[in-house]
PDB file of C-alpha atoms in Angstrom:
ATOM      1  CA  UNK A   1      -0.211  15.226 -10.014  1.00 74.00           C
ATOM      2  CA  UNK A   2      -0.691  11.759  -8.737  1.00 76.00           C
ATOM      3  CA  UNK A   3      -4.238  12.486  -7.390  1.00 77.00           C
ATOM      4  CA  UNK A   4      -5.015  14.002 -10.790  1.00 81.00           C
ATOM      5  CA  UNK A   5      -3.855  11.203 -12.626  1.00 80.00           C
ATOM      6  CA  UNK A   6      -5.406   8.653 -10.568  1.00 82.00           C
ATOM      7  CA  UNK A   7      -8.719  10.515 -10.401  1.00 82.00           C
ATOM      8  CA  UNK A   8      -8.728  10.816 -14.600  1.00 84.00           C
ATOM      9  CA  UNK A   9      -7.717   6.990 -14.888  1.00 85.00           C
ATOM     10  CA  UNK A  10     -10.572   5.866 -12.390  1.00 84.00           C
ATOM     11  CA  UNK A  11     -13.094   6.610 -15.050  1.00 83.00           C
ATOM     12  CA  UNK A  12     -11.873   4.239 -17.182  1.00 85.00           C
ATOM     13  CA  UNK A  13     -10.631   0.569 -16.798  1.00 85.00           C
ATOM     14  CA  UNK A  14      -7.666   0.880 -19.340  1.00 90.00           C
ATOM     15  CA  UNK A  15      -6.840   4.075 -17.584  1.00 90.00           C
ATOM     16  CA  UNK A  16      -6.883   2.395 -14.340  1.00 91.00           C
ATOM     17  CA  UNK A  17      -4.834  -0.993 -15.143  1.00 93.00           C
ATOM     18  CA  UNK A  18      -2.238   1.540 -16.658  1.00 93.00           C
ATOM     19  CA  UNK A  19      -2.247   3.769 -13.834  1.00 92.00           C
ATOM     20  CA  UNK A  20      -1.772   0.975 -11.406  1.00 95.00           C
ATOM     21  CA  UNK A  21       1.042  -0.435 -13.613  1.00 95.00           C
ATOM     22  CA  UNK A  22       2.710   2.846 -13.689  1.00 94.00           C
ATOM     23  CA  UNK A  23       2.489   2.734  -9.909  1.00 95.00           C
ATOM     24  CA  UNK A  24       3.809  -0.844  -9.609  1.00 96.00           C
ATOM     25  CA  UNK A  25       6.344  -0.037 -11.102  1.00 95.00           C
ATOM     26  CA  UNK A  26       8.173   2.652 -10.531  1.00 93.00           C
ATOM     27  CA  UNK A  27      11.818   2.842  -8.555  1.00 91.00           C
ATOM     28  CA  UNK A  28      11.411   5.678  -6.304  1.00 93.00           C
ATOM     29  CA  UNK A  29      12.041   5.167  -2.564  1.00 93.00           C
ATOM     30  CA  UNK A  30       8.047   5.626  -2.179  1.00 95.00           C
ATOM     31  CA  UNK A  31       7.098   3.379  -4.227  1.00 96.00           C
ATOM     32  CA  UNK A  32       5.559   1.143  -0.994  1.00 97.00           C
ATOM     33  CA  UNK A  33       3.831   4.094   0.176  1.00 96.00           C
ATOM     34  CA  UNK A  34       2.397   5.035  -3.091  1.00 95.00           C
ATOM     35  CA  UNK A  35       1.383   1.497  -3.591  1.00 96.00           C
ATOM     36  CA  UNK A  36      -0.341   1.894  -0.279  1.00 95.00           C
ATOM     37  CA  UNK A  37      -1.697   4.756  -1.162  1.00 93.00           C
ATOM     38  CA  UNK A  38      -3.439   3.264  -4.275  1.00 95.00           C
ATOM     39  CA  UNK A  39      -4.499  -0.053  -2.422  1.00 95.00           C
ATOM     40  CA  UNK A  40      -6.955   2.322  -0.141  1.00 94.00           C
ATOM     41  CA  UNK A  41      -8.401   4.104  -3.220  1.00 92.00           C
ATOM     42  CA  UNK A  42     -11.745   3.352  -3.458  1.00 91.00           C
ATOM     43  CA  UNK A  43     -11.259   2.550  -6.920  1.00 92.00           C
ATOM     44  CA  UNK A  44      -8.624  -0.709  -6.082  1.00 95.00           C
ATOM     45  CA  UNK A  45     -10.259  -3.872  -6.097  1.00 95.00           C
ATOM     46  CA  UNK A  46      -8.258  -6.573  -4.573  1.00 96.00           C
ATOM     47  CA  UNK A  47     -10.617  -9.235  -6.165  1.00 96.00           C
ATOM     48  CA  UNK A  48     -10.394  -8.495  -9.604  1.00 95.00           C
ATOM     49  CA  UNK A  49      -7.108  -9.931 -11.552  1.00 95.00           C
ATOM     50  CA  UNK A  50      -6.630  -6.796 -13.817  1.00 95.00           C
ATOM     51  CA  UNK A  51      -5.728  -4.612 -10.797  1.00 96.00           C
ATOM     52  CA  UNK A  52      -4.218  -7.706  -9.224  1.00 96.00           C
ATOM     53  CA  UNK A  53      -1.736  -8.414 -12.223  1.00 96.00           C
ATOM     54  CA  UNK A  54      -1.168  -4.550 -12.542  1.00 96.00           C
ATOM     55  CA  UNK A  55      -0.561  -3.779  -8.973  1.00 97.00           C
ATOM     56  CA  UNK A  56       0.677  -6.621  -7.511  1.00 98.00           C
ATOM     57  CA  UNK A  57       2.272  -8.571 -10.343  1.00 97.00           C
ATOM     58  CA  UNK A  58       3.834  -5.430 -11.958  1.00 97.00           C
ATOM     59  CA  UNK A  59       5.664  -4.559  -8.411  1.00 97.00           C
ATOM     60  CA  UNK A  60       7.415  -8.097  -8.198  1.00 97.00           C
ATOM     61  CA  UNK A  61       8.533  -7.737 -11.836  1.00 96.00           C
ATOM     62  CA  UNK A  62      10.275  -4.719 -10.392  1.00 95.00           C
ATOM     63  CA  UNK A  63      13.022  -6.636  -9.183  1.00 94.00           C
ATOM     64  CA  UNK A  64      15.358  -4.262  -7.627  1.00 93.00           C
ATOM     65  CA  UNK A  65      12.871  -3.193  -5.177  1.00 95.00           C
ATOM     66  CA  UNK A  66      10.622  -6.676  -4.394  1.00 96.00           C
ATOM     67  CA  UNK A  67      13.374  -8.554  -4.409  1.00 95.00           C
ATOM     68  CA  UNK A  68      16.616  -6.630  -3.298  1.00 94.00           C
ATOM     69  CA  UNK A  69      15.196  -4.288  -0.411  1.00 95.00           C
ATOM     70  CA  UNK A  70      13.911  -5.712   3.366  1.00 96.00           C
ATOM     71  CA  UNK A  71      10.709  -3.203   2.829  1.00 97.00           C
ATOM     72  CA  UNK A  72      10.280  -4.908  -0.600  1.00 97.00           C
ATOM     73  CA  UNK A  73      10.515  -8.444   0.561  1.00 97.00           C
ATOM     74  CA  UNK A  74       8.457  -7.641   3.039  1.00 97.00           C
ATOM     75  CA  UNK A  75       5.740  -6.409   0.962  1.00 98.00           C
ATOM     76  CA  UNK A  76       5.854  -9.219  -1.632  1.00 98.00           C
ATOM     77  CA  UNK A  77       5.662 -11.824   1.080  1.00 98.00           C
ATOM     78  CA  UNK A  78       2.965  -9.406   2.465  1.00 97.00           C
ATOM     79  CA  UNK A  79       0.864 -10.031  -0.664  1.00 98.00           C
ATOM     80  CA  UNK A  80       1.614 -13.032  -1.667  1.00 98.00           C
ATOM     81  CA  UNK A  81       0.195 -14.893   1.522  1.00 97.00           C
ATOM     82  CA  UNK A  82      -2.775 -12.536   1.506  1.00 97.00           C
ATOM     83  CA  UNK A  83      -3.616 -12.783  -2.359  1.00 97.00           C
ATOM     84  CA  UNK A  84      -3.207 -16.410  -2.544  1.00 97.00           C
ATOM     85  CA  UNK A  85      -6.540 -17.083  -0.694  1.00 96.00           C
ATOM     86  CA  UNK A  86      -7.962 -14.635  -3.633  1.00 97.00           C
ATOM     87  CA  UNK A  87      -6.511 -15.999  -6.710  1.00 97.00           C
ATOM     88  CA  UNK A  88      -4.233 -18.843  -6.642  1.00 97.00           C
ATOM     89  CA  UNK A  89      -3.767 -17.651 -10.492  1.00 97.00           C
ATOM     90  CA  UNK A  90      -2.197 -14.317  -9.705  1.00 97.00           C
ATOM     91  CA  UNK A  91       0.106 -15.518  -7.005  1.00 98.00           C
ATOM     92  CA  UNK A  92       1.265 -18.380  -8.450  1.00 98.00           C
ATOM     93  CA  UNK A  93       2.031 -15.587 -11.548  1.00 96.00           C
ATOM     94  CA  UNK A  94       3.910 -13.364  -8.966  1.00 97.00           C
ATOM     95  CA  UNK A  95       6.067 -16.428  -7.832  1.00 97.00           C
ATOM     96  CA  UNK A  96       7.929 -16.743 -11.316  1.00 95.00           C
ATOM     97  CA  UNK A  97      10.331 -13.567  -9.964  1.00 97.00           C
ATOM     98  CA  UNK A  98      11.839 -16.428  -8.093  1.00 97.00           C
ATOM     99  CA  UNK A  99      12.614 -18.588 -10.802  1.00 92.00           C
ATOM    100  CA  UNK A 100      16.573 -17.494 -10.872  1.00 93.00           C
ATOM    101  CA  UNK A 101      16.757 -17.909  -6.914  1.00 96.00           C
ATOM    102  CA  UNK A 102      20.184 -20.302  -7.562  1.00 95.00           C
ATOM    103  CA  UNK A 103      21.734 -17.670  -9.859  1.00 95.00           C
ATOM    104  CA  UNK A 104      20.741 -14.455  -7.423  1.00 95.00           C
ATOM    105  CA  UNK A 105      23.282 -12.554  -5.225  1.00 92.00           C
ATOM    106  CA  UNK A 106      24.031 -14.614  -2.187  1.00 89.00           C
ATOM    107  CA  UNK A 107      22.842 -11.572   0.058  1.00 91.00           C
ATOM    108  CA  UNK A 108      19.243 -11.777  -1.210  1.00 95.00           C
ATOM    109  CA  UNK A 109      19.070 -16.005  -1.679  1.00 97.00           C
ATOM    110  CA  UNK A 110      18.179 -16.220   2.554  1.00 97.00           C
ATOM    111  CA  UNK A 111      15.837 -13.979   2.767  1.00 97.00           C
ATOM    112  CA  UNK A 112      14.144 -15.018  -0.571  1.00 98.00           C
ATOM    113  CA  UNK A 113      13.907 -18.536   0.267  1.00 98.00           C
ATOM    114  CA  UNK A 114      12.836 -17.813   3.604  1.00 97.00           C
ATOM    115  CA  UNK A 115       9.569 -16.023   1.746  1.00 98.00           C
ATOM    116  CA  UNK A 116       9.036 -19.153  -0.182  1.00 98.00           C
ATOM    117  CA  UNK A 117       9.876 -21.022   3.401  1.00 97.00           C
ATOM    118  CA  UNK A 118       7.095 -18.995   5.035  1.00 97.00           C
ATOM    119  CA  UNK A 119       4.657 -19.717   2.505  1.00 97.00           C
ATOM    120  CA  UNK A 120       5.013 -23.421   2.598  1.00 96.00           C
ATOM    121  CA  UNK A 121       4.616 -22.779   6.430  1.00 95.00           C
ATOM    122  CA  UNK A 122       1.254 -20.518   6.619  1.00 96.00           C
ATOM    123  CA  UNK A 123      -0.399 -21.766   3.317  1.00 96.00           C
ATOM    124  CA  UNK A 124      -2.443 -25.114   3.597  1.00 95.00           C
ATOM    125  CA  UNK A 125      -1.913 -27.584   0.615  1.00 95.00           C
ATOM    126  CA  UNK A 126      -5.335 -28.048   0.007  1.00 97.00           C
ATOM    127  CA  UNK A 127      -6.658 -24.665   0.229  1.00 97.00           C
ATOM    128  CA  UNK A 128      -3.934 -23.100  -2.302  1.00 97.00           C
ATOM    129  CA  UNK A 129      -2.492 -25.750  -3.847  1.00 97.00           C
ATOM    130  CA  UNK A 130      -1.393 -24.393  -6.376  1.00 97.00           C
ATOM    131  CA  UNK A 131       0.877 -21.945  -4.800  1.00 98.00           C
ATOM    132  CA  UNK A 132       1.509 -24.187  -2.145  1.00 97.00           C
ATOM    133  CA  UNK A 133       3.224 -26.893  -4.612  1.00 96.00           C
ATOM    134  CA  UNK A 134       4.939 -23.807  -7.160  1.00 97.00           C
ATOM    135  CA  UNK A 135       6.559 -23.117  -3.900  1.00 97.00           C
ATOM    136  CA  UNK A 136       7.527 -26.086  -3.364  1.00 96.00           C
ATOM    137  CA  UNK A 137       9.121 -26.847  -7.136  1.00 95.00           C
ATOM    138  CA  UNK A 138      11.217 -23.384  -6.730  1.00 97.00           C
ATOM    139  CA  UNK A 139      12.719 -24.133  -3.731  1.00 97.00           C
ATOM    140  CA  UNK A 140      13.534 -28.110  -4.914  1.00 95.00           C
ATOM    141  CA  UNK A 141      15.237 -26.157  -8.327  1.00 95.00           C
ATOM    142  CA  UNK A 142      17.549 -23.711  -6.131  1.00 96.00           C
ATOM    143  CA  UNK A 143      19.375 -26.502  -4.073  1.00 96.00           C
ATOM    144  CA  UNK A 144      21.882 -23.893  -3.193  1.00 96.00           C
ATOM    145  CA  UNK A 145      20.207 -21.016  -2.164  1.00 97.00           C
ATOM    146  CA  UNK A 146      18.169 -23.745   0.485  1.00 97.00           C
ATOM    147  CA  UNK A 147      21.568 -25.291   1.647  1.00 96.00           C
ATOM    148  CA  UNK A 148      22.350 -21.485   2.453  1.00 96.00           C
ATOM    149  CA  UNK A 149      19.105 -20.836   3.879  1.00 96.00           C
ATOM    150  CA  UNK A 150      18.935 -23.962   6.002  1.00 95.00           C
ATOM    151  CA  UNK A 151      22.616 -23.300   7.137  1.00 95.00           C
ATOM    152  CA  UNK A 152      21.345 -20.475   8.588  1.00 94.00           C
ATOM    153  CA  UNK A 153      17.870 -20.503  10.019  1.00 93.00           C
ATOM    154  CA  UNK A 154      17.499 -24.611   9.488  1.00 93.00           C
ATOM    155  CA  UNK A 155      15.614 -27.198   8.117  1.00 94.00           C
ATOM    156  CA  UNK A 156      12.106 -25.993   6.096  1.00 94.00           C
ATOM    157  CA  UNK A 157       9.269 -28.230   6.200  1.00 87.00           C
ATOM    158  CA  UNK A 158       7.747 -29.667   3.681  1.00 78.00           C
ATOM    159  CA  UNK A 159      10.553 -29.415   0.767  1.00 81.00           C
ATOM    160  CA  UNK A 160      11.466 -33.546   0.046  1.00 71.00           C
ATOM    161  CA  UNK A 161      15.085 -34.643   1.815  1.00 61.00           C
TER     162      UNK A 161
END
């Protein structure tokens, strides 16, 4: 069924942004592989926003799996570090799921902070500025979600004492 769908939606572009939103966001336990699945499709093009903001932006609005699973987080750091040398735009888009980082269950602050951590680590300021400095202005808004990330795995660069 998915192969028929996504065949019949590659023929046109309204088809296809709805087909990868459909994809995005879904909350089945496969909903990595099927986004992998999609991202090899011949049909996916990384480059273009539309499938970017569909794919990509759709899954972090899908909270309960880009933010509250490892395989999730994993993923959404995954793309954010690549897509931010494609379209500062998009990823700086993407980043507003962490807007609420004070106000988020304790469990899933760390981990979150340390995407936003890792970012400010492997991005250069002057290449992606843009996401580079949104990064920066979440984690100076969630004060305590970086005192319990720095408790824990220490000091991040780059964030003003």
């Amino acid at each position: 069924l998915l192969d028929a769908f996504s065949e019949e939606s590659k023929k046109k572009p309204v088809s296809w942004e709805n087909f990868l939103s459909v994809i995005a966001s879904n909350s089945s336990r496969e909903v990595l592989d099927l986004i992998s699945r999609v991202e090899q499709s011949d049909a996916f093009r990384i480059e273009q926003a539309n499938d970017q903001r569909a794919l990509y932006s759709r899954f972090a609005l899908n909270r309960k799996k880009s933010l509250q699973t490892d395989e999730g987080r994993a993923f959404l750091q995954k793309t954010l570090l690549k897509l931010a040398f494609i379209n500062e735009h998009s990823t700086v888009a993407m980043l507003r799921v962490f807007g609420a980082l004070d106000a988020m269950e304790e469990a899933d602050q760390v981990p979150l902070v340390g995407i936003l951590a890792r970012l400010l680590r492997d991005l250069d300021p002057e290449k992606t500025p843009s996401v580079y400095n949104t990064a920066r202005r979440i984690l100076a808004g969630a004060p305590r979600a970086v005192q319990k990330y720095e408790q824990k795995q220490g000091k991040i660069p780059g964030l003003p004492v």
